[in-house]
mmCIF file of C-alpha atoms in Angstrom:
data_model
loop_
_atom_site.group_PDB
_atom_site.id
_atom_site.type_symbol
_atom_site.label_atom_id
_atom_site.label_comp_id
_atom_site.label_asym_id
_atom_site.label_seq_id
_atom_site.Cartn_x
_atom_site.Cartn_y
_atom_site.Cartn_z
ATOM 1 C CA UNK N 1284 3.429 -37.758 -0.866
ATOM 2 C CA UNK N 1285 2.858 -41.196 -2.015
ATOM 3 C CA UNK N 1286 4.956 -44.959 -2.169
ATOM 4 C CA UNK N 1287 6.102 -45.186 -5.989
ATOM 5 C CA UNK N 1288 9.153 -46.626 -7.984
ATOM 6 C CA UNK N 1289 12.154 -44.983 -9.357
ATOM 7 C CA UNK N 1290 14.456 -46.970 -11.243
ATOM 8 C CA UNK N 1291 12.691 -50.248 -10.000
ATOM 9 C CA UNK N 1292 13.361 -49.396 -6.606
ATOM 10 C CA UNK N 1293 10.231 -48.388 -4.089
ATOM 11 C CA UNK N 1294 10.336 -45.070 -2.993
ATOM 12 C CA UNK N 1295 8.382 -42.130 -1.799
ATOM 13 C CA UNK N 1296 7.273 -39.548 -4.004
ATOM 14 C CA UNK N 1297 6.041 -35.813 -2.915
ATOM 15 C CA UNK N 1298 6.017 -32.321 -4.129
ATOM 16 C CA UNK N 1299 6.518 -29.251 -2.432
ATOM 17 C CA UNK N 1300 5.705 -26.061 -2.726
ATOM 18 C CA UNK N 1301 7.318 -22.587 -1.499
ATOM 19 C CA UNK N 1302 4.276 -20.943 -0.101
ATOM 20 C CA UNK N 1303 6.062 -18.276 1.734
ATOM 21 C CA UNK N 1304 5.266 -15.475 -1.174
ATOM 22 C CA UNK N 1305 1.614 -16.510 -0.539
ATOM 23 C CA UNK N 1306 2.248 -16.567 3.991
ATOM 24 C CA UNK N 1307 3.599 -13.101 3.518
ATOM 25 C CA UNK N 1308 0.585 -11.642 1.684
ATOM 26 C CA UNK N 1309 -1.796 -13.071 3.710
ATOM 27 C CA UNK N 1310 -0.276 -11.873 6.697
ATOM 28 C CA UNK N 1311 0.214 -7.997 4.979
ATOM 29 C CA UNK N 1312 -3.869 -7.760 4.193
ATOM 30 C CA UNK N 1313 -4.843 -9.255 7.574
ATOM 31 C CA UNK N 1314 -2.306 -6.126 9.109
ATOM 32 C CA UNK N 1315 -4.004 -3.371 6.697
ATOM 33 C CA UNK N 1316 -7.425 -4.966 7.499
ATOM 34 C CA UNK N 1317 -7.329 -5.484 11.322
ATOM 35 C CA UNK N 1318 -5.657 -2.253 11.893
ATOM 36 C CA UNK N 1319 -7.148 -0.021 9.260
ATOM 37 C CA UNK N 1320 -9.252 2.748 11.132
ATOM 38 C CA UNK N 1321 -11.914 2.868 8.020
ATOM 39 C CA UNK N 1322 -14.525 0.318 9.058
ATOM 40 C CA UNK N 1323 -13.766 -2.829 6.604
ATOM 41 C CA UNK N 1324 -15.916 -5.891 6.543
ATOM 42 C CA UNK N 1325 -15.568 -9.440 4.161
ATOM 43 C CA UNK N 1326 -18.453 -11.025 3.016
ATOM 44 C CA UNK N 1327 -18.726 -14.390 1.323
ATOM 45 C CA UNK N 1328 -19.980 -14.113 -1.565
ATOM 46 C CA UNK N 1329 -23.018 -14.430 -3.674
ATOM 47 C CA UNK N 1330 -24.923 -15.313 0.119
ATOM 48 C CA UNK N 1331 -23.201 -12.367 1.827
ATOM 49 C CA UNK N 1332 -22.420 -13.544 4.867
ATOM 50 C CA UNK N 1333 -20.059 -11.776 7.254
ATOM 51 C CA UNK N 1334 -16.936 -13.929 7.377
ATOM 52 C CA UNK N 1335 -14.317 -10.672 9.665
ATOM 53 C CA UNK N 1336 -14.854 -7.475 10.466
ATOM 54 C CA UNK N 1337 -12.192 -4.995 11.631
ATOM 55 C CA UNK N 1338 -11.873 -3.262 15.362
ATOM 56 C CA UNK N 1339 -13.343 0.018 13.147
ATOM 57 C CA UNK N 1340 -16.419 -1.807 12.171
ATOM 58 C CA UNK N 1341 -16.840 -3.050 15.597
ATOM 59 C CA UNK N 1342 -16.615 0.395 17.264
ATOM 60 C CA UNK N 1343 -19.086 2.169 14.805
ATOM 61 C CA UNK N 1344 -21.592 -0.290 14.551
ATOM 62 C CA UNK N 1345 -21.691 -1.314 18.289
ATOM 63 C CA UNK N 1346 -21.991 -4.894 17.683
ATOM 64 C CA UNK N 1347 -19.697 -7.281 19.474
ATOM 65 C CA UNK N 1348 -17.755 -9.854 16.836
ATOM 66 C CA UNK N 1349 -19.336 -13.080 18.264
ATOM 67 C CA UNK N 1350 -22.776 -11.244 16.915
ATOM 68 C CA UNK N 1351 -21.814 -10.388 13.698
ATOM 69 C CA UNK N 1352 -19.537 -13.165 12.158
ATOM 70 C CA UNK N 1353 -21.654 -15.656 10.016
ATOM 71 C CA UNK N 1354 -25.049 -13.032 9.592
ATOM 72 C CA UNK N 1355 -26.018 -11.351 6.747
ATOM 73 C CA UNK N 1356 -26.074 -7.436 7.037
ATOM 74 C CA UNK N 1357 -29.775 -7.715 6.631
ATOM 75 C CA UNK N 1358 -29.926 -9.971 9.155
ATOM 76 C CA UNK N 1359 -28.379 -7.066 11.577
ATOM 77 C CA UNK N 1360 -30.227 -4.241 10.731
ATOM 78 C CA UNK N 1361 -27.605 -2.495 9.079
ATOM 79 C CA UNK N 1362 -29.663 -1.028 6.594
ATOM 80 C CA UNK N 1363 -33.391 -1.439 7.487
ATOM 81 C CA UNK N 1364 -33.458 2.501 6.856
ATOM 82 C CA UNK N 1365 -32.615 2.043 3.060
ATOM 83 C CA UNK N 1366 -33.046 -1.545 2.211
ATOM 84 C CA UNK N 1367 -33.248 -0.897 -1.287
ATOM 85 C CA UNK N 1368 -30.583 1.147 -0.882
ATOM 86 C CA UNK N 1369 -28.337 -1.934 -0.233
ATOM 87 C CA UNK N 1370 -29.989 -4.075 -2.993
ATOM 88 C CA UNK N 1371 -28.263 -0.978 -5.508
ATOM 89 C CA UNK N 1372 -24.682 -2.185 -4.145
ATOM 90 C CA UNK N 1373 -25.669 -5.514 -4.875
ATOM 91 C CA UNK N 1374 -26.729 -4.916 -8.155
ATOM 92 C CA UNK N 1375 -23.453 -2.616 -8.720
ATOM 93 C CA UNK N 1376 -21.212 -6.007 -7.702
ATOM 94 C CA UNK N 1377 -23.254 -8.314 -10.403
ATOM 95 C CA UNK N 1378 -22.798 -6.157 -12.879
ATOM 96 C CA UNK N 1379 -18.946 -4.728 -12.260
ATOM 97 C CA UNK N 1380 -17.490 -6.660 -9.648
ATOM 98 C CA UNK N 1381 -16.910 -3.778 -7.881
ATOM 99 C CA UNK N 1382 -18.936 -0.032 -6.374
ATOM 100 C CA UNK N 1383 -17.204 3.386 -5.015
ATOM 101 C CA UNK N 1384 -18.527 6.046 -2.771
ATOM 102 C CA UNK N 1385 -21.995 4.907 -2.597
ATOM 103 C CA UNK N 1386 -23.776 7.355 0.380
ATOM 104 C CA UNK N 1387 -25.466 5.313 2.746
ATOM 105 C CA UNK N 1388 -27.188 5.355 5.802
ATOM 106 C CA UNK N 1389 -26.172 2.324 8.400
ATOM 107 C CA UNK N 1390 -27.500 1.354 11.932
ATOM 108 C CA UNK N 1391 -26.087 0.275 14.690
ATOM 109 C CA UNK N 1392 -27.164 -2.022 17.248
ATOM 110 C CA UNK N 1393 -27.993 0.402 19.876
ATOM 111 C CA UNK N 1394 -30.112 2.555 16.932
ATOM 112 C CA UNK N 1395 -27.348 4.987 16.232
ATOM 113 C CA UNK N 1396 -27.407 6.583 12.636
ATOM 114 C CA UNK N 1397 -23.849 6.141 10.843
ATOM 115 C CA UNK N 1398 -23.494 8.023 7.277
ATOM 116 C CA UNK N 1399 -21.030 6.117 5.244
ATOM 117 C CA UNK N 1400 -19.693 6.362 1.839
ATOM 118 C CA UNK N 1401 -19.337 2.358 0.848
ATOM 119 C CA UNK N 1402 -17.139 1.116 -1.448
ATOM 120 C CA UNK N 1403 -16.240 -2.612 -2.138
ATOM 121 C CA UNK N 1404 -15.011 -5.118 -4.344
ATOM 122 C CA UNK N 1405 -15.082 -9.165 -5.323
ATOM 123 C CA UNK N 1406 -11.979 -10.822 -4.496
ATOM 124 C CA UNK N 1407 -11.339 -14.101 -5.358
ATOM 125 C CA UNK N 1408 -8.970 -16.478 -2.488
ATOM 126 C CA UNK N 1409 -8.526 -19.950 -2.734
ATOM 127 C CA UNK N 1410 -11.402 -20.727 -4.800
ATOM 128 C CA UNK N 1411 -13.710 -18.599 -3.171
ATOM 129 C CA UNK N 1412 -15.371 -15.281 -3.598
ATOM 130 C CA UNK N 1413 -15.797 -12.758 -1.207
ATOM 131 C CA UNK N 1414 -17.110 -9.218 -0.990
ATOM 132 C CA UNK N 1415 -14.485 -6.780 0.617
ATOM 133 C CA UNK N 1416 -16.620 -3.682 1.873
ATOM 134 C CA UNK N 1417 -15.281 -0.285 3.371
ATOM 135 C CA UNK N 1418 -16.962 2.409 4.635
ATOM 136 C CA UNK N 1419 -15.952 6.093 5.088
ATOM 137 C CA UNK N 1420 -18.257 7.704 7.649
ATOM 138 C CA UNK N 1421 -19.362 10.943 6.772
ATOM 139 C CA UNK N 1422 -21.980 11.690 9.730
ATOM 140 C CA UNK N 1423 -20.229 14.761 10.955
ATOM 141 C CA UNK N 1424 -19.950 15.733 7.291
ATOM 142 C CA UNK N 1425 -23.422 15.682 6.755
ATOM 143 C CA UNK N 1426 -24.733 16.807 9.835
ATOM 144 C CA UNK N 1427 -22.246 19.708 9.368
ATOM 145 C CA UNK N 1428 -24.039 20.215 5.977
ATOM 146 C CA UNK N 1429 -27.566 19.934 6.714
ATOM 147 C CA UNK N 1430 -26.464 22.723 9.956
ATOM 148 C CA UNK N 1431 -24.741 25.552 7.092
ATOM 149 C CA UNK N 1432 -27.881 24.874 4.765
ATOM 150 C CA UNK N 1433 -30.331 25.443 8.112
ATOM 151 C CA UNK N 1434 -28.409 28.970 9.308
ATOM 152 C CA UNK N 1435 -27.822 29.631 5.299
ATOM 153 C CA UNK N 1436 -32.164 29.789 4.796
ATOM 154 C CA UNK N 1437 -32.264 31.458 8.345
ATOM 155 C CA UNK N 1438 -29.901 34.105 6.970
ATOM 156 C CA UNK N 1439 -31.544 34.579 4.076
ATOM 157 C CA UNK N 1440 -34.921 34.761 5.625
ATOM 158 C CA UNK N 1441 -33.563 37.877 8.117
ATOM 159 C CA UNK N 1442 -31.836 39.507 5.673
ATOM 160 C CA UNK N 1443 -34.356 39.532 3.033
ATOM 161 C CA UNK N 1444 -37.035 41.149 5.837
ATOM 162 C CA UNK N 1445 -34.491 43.760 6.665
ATOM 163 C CA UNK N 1446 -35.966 47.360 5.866
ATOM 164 C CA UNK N 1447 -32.924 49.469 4.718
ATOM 165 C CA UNK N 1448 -30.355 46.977 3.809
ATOM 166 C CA UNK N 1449 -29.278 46.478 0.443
ATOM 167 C CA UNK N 1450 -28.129 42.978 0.017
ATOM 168 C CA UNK N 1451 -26.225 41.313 -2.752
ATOM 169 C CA UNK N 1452 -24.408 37.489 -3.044
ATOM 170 C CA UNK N 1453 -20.964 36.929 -4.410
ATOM 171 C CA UNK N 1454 -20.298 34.249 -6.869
ATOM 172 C CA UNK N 1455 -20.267 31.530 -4.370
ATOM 173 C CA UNK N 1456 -23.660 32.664 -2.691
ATOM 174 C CA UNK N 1457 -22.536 34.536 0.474
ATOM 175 C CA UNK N 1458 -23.917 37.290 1.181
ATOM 176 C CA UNK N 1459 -22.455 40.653 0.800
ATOM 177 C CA UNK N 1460 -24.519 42.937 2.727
ATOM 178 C CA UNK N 1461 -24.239 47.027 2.806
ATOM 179 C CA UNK N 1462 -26.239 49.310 4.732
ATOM 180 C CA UNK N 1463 -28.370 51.197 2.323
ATOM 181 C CA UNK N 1464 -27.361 54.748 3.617
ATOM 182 C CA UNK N 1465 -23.744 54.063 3.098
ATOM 183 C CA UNK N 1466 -24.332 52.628 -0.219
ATOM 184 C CA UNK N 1467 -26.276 55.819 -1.509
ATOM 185 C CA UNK N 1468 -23.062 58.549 -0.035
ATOM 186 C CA UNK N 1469 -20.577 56.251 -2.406
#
């Protein structure tokens, strides 16, 4: 708004501008990102520093809000297991703007391990650039893994040293086991 003239008369001048389209969208991502159970996490970007996290970020990482806003994942340990690791997503963002299921390993503030599939993205609001990062944790997944490959070696191992048992895997690599006597009547 400013004092002007129309048709030699003073008057005040201003422009407005329906920002309600804008209000509404605003209001819809901070919803989906505040109540989304995936960890989520913005970033400014290029210095990467944590501008809001979500109530899923808070719970997995164990790090209270006031710690975390205005730090640098680096700064929190995050990734001290794989730092180079993290450097990769960086790289990804320069280069696309954007990575997808990227496994890594996180920590959390009381040293608890946290396998996450990362994904994230450059966003652009109001003349700045941000990093919006989500992370799909996959620690039961893996751990669930690493267990099936541990009994899957102990099973082979036993039924390789098995006198009398004629062994055999299916397609998928189970194991299809018949006792050697029974095998020789059919």
């Amino acid at each position: 708004v400013w004092i002007g003239k129309w048709s030699g008369q003073d008057c005040l001048v201003g422009f407005i501008k329906d920002l309600s389209i804008e209000l509404e969208a605003q209001q819809r991502f901070e919803r989906l990102f505040h109540s989304n159970p995936v960890p989520m996490a913005l970033l400014t970007w290029p210095d990467r520093r944590l501008v809001d996290v979500n109530d899923a970020f808070l719970t997995i990482s164990g790090f209270p809000k006031q710690d975390v806003i205005g730090k640098q994942p680096r700064e929190l340990g995050l990734f001290r297991e794989q730092p180079e690791d993290a450097e990769m997503l960086i790289e990804a963002i320069v280069r696309q703007g954007r990575f997808s299921n990227i496994e890594l390993r996180v920590i959390g503030k009381h040293g608890n391990v946290i396998v996450g599939l990362f994904s994230g993205e450059l966003i652009s609001n109001q003349g700045m650039d941000y990093l919006l990062a989500t992370m799909i944790d996959i620690t039961e997944r893996k751990w669930m893994e690493e267990t099936l490959r541990i009994r899957d070696a102990t099973l082979t191992a036993i039924i390789e040293n098995q006198p009398g048992l004629l062994w055999l895997k299916d397609p998928e690599s189970r194991f299809l086991a018949v006792n050697s006597q029974f095998a020789r009547m059919c």
